[in-house]
Coordinates of C-alpha atoms in Angstrom, one line a residue:
Chain A
M15 CA -102.7 -93.1 25.2
S16 CA -102.0 -90.9 28.2
K17 CA -100.2 -93.6 30.1
T18 CA -96.7 -93.1 28.8
L19 CA -93.4 -93.3 30.7
E20 CA -90.2 -91.8 29.4
F21 CA -87.4 -94.3 29.7
W22 CA -84.0 -92.6 29.6
F23 CA -81.1 -95.1 29.2
E24 CA -77.5 -95.4 28.0
F25 CA -76.1 -98.5 26.3
A26 CA -72.9 -98.2 28.3
S27 CA -74.7 -98.2 31.7
S28 CA -74.8 -101.3 33.7
Y29 CA -78.0 -100.7 35.5
S30 CA -79.6 -99.6 32.3
Y31 CA -78.9 -103.2 31.1
L32 CA -81.3 -104.5 33.8
S33 CA -84.1 -102.0 32.9
V34 CA -83.8 -102.4 29.1
M35 CA -84.3 -106.1 29.6
R36 CA -87.2 -105.7 32.0
V37 CA -89.1 -102.6 30.8
E38 CA -91.4 -103.9 28.0
P39 CA -93.1 -106.8 29.7
L40 CA -93.6 -104.8 32.9
A41 CA -95.0 -101.8 31.0
R42 CA -97.3 -104.0 29.0
E43 CA -98.6 -105.6 32.1
A44 CA -99.3 -102.1 33.6
G45 CA -100.9 -100.8 30.4
V46 CA -98.2 -98.2 30.0
E47 CA -96.5 -97.1 26.8
V48 CA -92.7 -96.9 26.9
A49 CA -91.2 -93.7 25.3
W50 CA -87.6 -94.8 24.6
R51 CA -85.1 -92.0 25.3
P52 CA -81.6 -93.2 24.4
F53 CA -78.9 -90.6 25.5
L54 CA -75.3 -90.3 26.4
L55 CA -74.2 -90.2 30.0
G56 CA -70.7 -88.9 29.1
P57 CA -71.7 -85.2 28.7
V58 CA -74.0 -85.4 31.7
F59 CA -71.2 -86.9 33.9
L60 CA -68.8 -84.2 32.6
S61 CA -71.2 -81.5 33.7
L62 CA -71.0 -83.1 37.2
G63 CA -67.2 -83.1 37.0
W64 CA -66.7 -86.8 36.2
N65 CA -64.6 -87.6 33.2
D66 CA -65.2 -91.4 33.6
S67 CA -67.9 -93.6 35.0
P68 CA -68.2 -92.9 38.8
F69 CA -67.9 -96.7 39.1
N70 CA -64.3 -96.3 37.8
I71 CA -63.6 -93.0 39.7
Y72 CA -64.6 -94.5 43.0
P73 CA -63.4 -98.1 43.2
P74 CA -65.4 -99.2 46.3
K75 CA -68.6 -98.1 44.4
G76 CA -67.4 -100.0 41.3
R77 CA -66.6 -103.2 43.2
Y78 CA -70.0 -103.1 44.8
M79 CA -71.8 -102.3 41.6
W80 CA -70.5 -105.4 39.8
R81 CA -71.5 -107.7 42.7
D82 CA -74.9 -106.0 43.0
L83 CA -75.5 -106.3 39.3
A84 CA -74.6 -110.0 39.3
R85 CA -77.0 -110.7 42.2
L86 CA -79.8 -108.7 40.6
A87 CA -79.3 -110.3 37.2
E88 CA -79.5 -113.7 38.8
G89 CA -82.7 -112.7 40.7
Y90 CA -84.3 -111.5 37.4
G91 CA -83.1 -114.6 35.6
L92 CA -81.0 -112.5 33.2
P93 CA -77.7 -113.6 31.8
F94 CA -74.7 -111.6 33.0
Q95 CA -71.0 -111.6 32.3
M96 CA -68.7 -108.9 33.6
P97 CA -67.5 -106.9 30.5
S98 CA -63.8 -107.0 30.0
R99 CA -64.0 -103.2 29.3
F100 CA -66.2 -100.7 31.1
P101 CA -67.7 -98.4 30.1
R102 CA -67.9 -99.2 26.4
S103 CA -69.0 -96.3 24.1
G104 CA -72.8 -96.5 23.5
L105 CA -72.6 -93.7 20.9
L106 CA -73.2 -95.8 17.7
A107 CA -75.9 -97.9 19.4
A108 CA -77.6 -94.7 20.7
R109 CA -77.6 -93.2 17.2
V110 CA -79.2 -96.2 15.8
A111 CA -81.7 -96.4 18.7
L112 CA -82.7 -92.8 18.1
L113 CA -83.9 -93.9 14.6
G114 CA -85.9 -96.6 16.2
T115 CA -87.6 -94.6 18.9
H116 CA -91.0 -95.1 17.2
E117 CA -90.3 -98.3 15.5
A118 CA -91.5 -101.8 16.4
W119 CA -87.9 -103.1 16.5
M120 CA -86.7 -100.7 19.2
G121 CA -87.1 -103.1 22.1
D122 CA -85.5 -106.0 20.3
F123 CA -82.6 -103.8 19.2
A124 CA -82.0 -102.3 22.6
R125 CA -82.1 -105.7 24.3
A126 CA -79.7 -107.2 21.7
V127 CA -77.1 -104.4 22.2
M128 CA -77.4 -104.7 26.0
R129 CA -77.0 -108.5 25.9
A130 CA -73.9 -108.1 23.7
N131 CA -72.3 -105.6 26.2
F132 CA -73.3 -107.3 29.5
A133 CA -73.8 -110.9 28.7
E134 CA -71.6 -111.7 25.7
D135 CA -68.7 -109.3 26.4
L136 CA -68.8 -107.9 22.8
D137 CA -67.6 -104.4 22.0
I138 CA -70.7 -102.5 21.1
A139 CA -68.5 -99.5 20.1
E140 CA -67.6 -101.6 17.0
P141 CA -69.7 -101.0 13.9
K142 CA -69.5 -104.7 13.0
V143 CA -71.1 -105.7 16.3
I144 CA -74.0 -103.3 15.7
R145 CA -74.2 -104.5 12.1
A146 CA -74.5 -108.1 13.2
I147 CA -77.3 -107.2 15.6
L148 CA -79.2 -105.4 12.9
D149 CA -78.7 -108.3 10.5
G150 CA -79.8 -110.7 13.1
L151 CA -83.1 -108.7 13.5
G152 CA -83.6 -108.8 9.8
L153 CA -83.2 -105.0 9.6
P154 CA -81.5 -103.1 6.7
A155 CA -78.1 -102.5 8.3
D156 CA -76.6 -100.4 5.5
V157 CA -79.5 -98.0 5.4
L158 CA -79.7 -97.7 9.2
L159 CA -76.0 -97.3 9.8
E160 CA -75.9 -94.6 7.1
A161 CA -78.9 -92.8 8.6
A162 CA -77.4 -93.2 12.1
G163 CA -74.3 -91.3 11.0
S164 CA -76.1 -88.5 9.2
E165 CA -75.5 -85.0 10.5
D166 CA -79.2 -84.6 11.3
N167 CA -79.2 -87.7 13.5
K168 CA -76.0 -86.8 15.2
R169 CA -77.5 -83.4 16.1
A170 CA -80.7 -85.1 17.3
L171 CA -78.7 -87.2 19.8
K172 CA -76.8 -84.2 21.0
R173 CA -80.1 -82.4 21.6
Q174 CA -81.6 -85.4 23.4
T175 CA -78.5 -85.6 25.6
A176 CA -78.6 -81.9 26.3
K177 CA -82.3 -82.3 27.3
A178 CA -81.4 -85.0 29.7
G179 CA -79.2 -82.5 31.6
E180 CA -81.9 -79.9 31.4
L181 CA -84.4 -82.4 32.9
G182 CA -82.1 -82.9 35.9
L183 CA -80.9 -86.4 35.0
F184 CA -77.6 -87.4 36.6
G185 CA -77.6 -91.1 35.8
A186 CA -79.2 -93.9 34.0
P187 CA -81.6 -95.5 33.8
S188 CA -84.0 -92.7 34.7
F189 CA -87.8 -92.6 34.2
I190 CA -90.0 -89.5 33.8
T191 CA -93.7 -89.7 34.2
A192 CA -96.2 -87.6 32.2
D193 CA -96.7 -85.4 35.2
G194 CA -93.0 -84.8 35.6
E195 CA -91.9 -87.1 38.3
L196 CA -88.3 -88.3 38.0
F197 CA -87.4 -91.8 39.1
W198 CA -83.7 -92.8 39.0
G199 CA -82.3 -96.3 38.8
N200 CA -83.4 -99.8 37.9
D201 CA -84.7 -100.1 41.4
R202 CA -87.4 -97.5 40.6
L203 CA -88.8 -99.0 37.4
E204 CA -91.7 -100.6 39.1
D205 CA -92.4 -97.4 41.2
A206 CA -92.3 -95.3 38.0
L207 CA -94.8 -97.6 36.4
A208 CA -97.1 -97.6 39.4
W209 CA -96.9 -93.8 39.6
T210 CA -97.9 -93.6 35.9
V211 CA -100.9 -95.9 36.4
K212 CA -102.0 -94.1 39.5
H213 CA -101.7 -90.5 38.2
A214 CA -102.7 -91.1 34.5
E215 CA -105.5 -88.9 33.1
N216 CA -108.6 -90.8 32.3
Chain B
M26 CA -78.4 -117.1 66.9
S27 CA -76.5 -117.4 63.6
K28 CA -78.9 -115.3 61.6
T29 CA -77.4 -111.9 62.2
L30 CA -77.2 -108.9 59.9
E31 CA -74.8 -106.0 60.4
F32 CA -76.6 -102.7 59.9
W33 CA -74.2 -99.8 59.2
F34 CA -75.9 -96.4 59.5
E35 CA -75.2 -92.8 60.1
F36 CA -77.5 -90.4 61.9
A37 CA -76.8 -87.6 59.4
S38 CA -77.8 -89.8 56.4
S39 CA -81.2 -89.3 54.8
Y40 CA -81.6 -92.9 53.5
S41 CA -80.4 -94.2 56.8
Y42 CA -83.5 -92.6 58.3
L43 CA -85.7 -94.9 56.3
S44 CA -83.8 -98.0 57.3
V45 CA -83.5 -97.2 61.0
M46 CA -87.2 -96.8 61.1
R47 CA -87.9 -100.0 59.2
V48 CA -85.2 -102.5 60.3
E49 CA -86.4 -103.9 63.6
P50 CA -89.9 -105.1 62.6
L51 CA -88.6 -106.5 59.3
A52 CA -85.7 -108.3 61.0
R53 CA -88.0 -109.7 63.6
E54 CA -90.4 -111.0 61.0
A55 CA -87.5 -112.6 59.2
G56 CA -86.0 -114.1 62.4
V57 CA -82.8 -112.1 62.0
E58 CA -80.9 -110.3 64.7
V59 CA -79.8 -106.8 63.9
A60 CA -76.2 -105.9 64.8
W61 CA -76.3 -102.1 65.0
R62 CA -73.2 -100.5 63.6
P63 CA -73.3 -96.7 64.0
F64 CA -70.5 -95.0 62.1
L65 CA -69.5 -91.6 60.6
L66 CA -69.8 -91.1 56.9
G67 CA -67.6 -88.0 56.9
P68 CA -64.2 -89.8 57.0
V69 CA -65.4 -92.4 54.5
F70 CA -66.5 -89.6 52.1
L71 CA -63.2 -87.8 52.6
S72 CA -61.4 -90.9 51.5
L73 CA -63.4 -90.8 48.3
G74 CA -62.5 -87.1 47.8
W75 CA -65.8 -85.6 49.1
N76 CA -65.6 -82.9 51.8
D77 CA -69.4 -82.7 52.0
S78 CA -72.4 -84.9 51.3
P79 CA -72.5 -85.9 47.6
F80 CA -76.1 -84.7 47.7
N81 CA -74.7 -81.2 48.3
I82 CA -71.7 -81.5 46.0
Y83 CA -73.9 -82.6 43.1
P84 CA -77.1 -80.5 43.2
P85 CA -79.2 -82.6 40.7
K86 CA -78.5 -85.7 42.9
G87 CA -79.5 -83.7 46.0
R88 CA -82.8 -82.3 44.5
Y89 CA -83.7 -85.8 43.4
M90 CA -82.8 -87.4 46.8
W91 CA -85.2 -85.1 48.7
R92 CA -88.1 -85.8 46.3
D93 CA -87.3 -89.6 46.4
L94 CA -87.1 -89.5 50.2
A95 CA -90.5 -87.8 50.5
R96 CA -92.1 -90.3 48.1
L97 CA -90.6 -93.3 49.9
A98 CA -91.5 -92.0 53.4
E99 CA -95.0 -91.5 52.3
G100 CA -95.1 -95.0 50.9
Y101 CA -93.8 -96.5 54.2
G102 CA -96.1 -94.3 56.2
L103 CA -93.2 -92.5 57.9
P104 CA -93.3 -88.9 58.9
F105 CA -90.9 -86.6 56.9
Q106 CA -90.0 -83.0 57.0
M107 CA -87.0 -81.7 55.0
P108 CA -84.4 -80.7 57.5
S109 CA -83.5 -77.0 57.4
R110 CA -79.8 -78.0 57.6
F111 CA -78.2 -81.0 55.9
P112 CA -76.2 -82.9 56.8
R113 CA -76.3 -82.4 60.6
S114 CA -73.5 -83.9 62.6
G115 CA -74.3 -87.3 63.8
L116 CA -71.2 -87.5 66.0
L117 CA -72.7 -87.2 69.4
A118 CA -75.7 -89.4 68.5
A119 CA -73.3 -92.0 67.1
R120 CA -71.1 -91.9 70.3
V121 CA -74.2 -92.6 72.4
A122 CA -75.5 -95.3 70.0
L123 CA -72.1 -97.0 70.3
L124 CA -72.8 -97.5 74.0
G125 CA -76.2 -98.9 73.2
T126 CA -75.1 -101.4 70.6
H127 CA -76.0 -104.4 72.8
E128 CA -78.7 -102.6 74.9
A129 CA -82.4 -103.0 74.6
W130 CA -82.9 -99.2 74.1
M131 CA -80.8 -99.1 70.9
G132 CA -83.6 -99.2 68.5
D133 CA -85.8 -96.7 70.4
F134 CA -82.9 -94.3 70.7
A135 CA -81.9 -94.6 67.0
R136 CA -85.5 -94.0 65.9
A137 CA -85.9 -91.0 68.2
V138 CA -82.7 -89.4 66.9
M139 CA -83.7 -90.0 63.3
R140 CA -87.2 -88.7 63.8
A141 CA -85.7 -85.5 65.4
N142 CA -83.5 -85.0 62.4
F143 CA -85.8 -85.9 59.5
A144 CA -89.3 -85.4 60.8
E145 CA -89.0 -82.7 63.5
D146 CA -86.2 -80.6 62.1
L147 CA -84.3 -80.6 65.3
D148 CA -80.5 -80.2 65.4
I149 CA -79.2 -83.6 66.6
A150 CA -75.7 -82.1 66.8
E151 CA -76.9 -80.2 69.9
P152 CA -76.4 -82.0 73.2
K153 CA -79.7 -80.7 74.6
V154 CA -81.6 -82.5 71.8
I155 CA -79.8 -85.8 72.5
R156 CA -80.3 -85.3 76.3
A157 CA -84.1 -84.7 75.7
I158 CA -84.3 -87.9 73.7
L159 CA -82.5 -89.9 76.5
D160 CA -84.7 -88.3 79.1
G161 CA -87.8 -89.2 77.1
L162 CA -86.7 -92.8 77.0
G163 CA -86.2 -92.9 80.7
L164 CA -82.4 -93.4 80.3
P165 CA -79.8 -91.9 82.6
A166 CA -78.7 -89.0 80.4
D167 CA -75.9 -87.7 82.5
V168 CA -74.2 -91.0 82.8
L169 CA -74.6 -91.8 79.1
L170 CA -73.5 -88.4 77.8
E171 CA -70.4 -88.6 80.0
A172 CA -69.6 -92.2 78.9
A173 CA -70.3 -91.1 75.3
G174 CA -67.6 -88.4 75.5
S175 CA -65.0 -90.6 77.2
E176 CA -61.7 -91.1 75.4
D177 CA -62.3 -94.8 75.2
N178 CA -65.7 -94.4 73.5
K179 CA -64.3 -91.7 71.1
R180 CA -61.6 -94.1 70.1
A181 CA -64.1 -96.9 69.7
L182 CA -66.2 -94.9 67.2
K183 CA -63.0 -94.0 65.3
R184 CA -62.2 -97.6 65.0
Q185 CA -65.7 -98.5 63.9
T186 CA -65.6 -95.8 61.3
A187 CA -62.2 -97.0 60.1
K188 CA -63.5 -100.5 59.8
A189 CA -66.4 -99.3 57.6
G190 CA -63.8 -98.1 55.1
E191 CA -61.9 -101.3 55.4
L192 CA -65.1 -103.3 54.7
G193 CA -65.5 -101.3 51.5
L194 CA -68.4 -99.2 52.6
F195 CA -68.9 -96.0 50.6
G196 CA -72.4 -94.9 51.9
A197 CA -75.2 -95.5 54.3
P198 CA -77.2 -97.4 55.1
S199 CA -75.2 -100.6 54.3
F200 CA -75.8 -104.1 55.3
I201 CA -73.3 -106.9 55.7
T202 CA -74.4 -110.5 56.0
A203 CA -72.7 -113.2 58.2
D204 CA -71.1 -114.6 55.0
G205 CA -69.8 -111.2 53.9
E206 CA -72.2 -110.0 51.3
L207 CA -72.5 -106.2 51.2
F208 CA -75.8 -104.6 50.4
W209 CA -76.0 -100.8 50.0
G210 CA -78.9 -98.5 50.5
N211 CA -82.4 -98.6 52.0
D212 CA -83.5 -100.2 48.8
R213 CA -81.5 -103.3 49.7
L214 CA -82.8 -103.9 53.3
E215 CA -85.3 -106.5 52.3
D216 CA -82.7 -108.2 50.0
A217 CA -80.1 -108.3 52.8
L218 CA -82.6 -109.9 55.2
A219 CA -83.7 -112.4 52.5
W220 CA -80.0 -113.3 51.8
T221 CA -79.4 -113.7 55.5
V222 CA -82.3 -116.1 55.9
K223 CA -81.4 -118.1 52.8
H224 CA -77.7 -118.5 53.6
A225 CA -77.8 -118.9 57.4
E226 CA -76.1 -121.9 59.0
N227 CA -78.5 -124.3 60.5

């Protein structure tokens, strides 16, 4: 299938929440395959000189973001509760997600982690939270958590995160089309899908 | 008319270009009055620790912005040419615009300045460029340029810019509804209008 869209996201990222929840139905409707690309924003932000989320470094941006997020979630009909801690480390969830990139459970897992972080105020950095999510999906938590923590998998996530920087990403969510167009932000999800449909090879 | 939307913009700002070109027809259609609020981003950015446009400070953001702007302009059917210098000082244009806030020529003037900057690659910091725009609109350029440079008017723009910071603005364009909702970015123009219509007093 030539109609594929790379979906770069981070479990700690508030606007990634909105796109993780929305991407599969919209992509299905457009006839586009989602290529899941979990990565870590921390190293990308560090390369820009930020040692924290810009929403924390620049308080007016942060205050606005939470209000904007609440309004958007309401408009999309998505649950939202401001997390008591932000950002939470998405490291463990990203390592598990990397294992699921080509698995049928990827979307369900990603949505469950995002709901935990942004609708249930659960600490996704805690292994027990991720374990409960895997259990809830009927997945072999022990096997997956061990594989997630393997050196190979850790290196693979580092490579994926380094690639994000090489691709010019500076935030999440980001979308990259098969012909190399970058779209940044939940606001551009529909545009990225429309571009993919319009410019797909026949 | 209780349905009014404050439209905060800066002539140097690339995404303000898109909104300045779009706001009047969309507002008219929605039955909303536009309250023009020209201001200067420079002092606002300085208060956030940026001594230049963040699009220059963070090159990946800048590269993305120009591509995004070109795509959006094409989608809106707006002319676009990447300025050979960015950002250009919007100081003089903002001083003139402040005089026009309640005048019928405000929209025409704002669009002409934005077209000069982002479609014709003209230096809007140059008085002769602003003069030519005023002449082209059949406005008394001498009178307006003198009034624009008066101490009263300079102070008024400083106050307006200070107010932008007090209101929590951190970028442009920004929209503030009568009930105090802040919407940031050209992407939110339609949302700000819809909010205004939905929450207007009867």
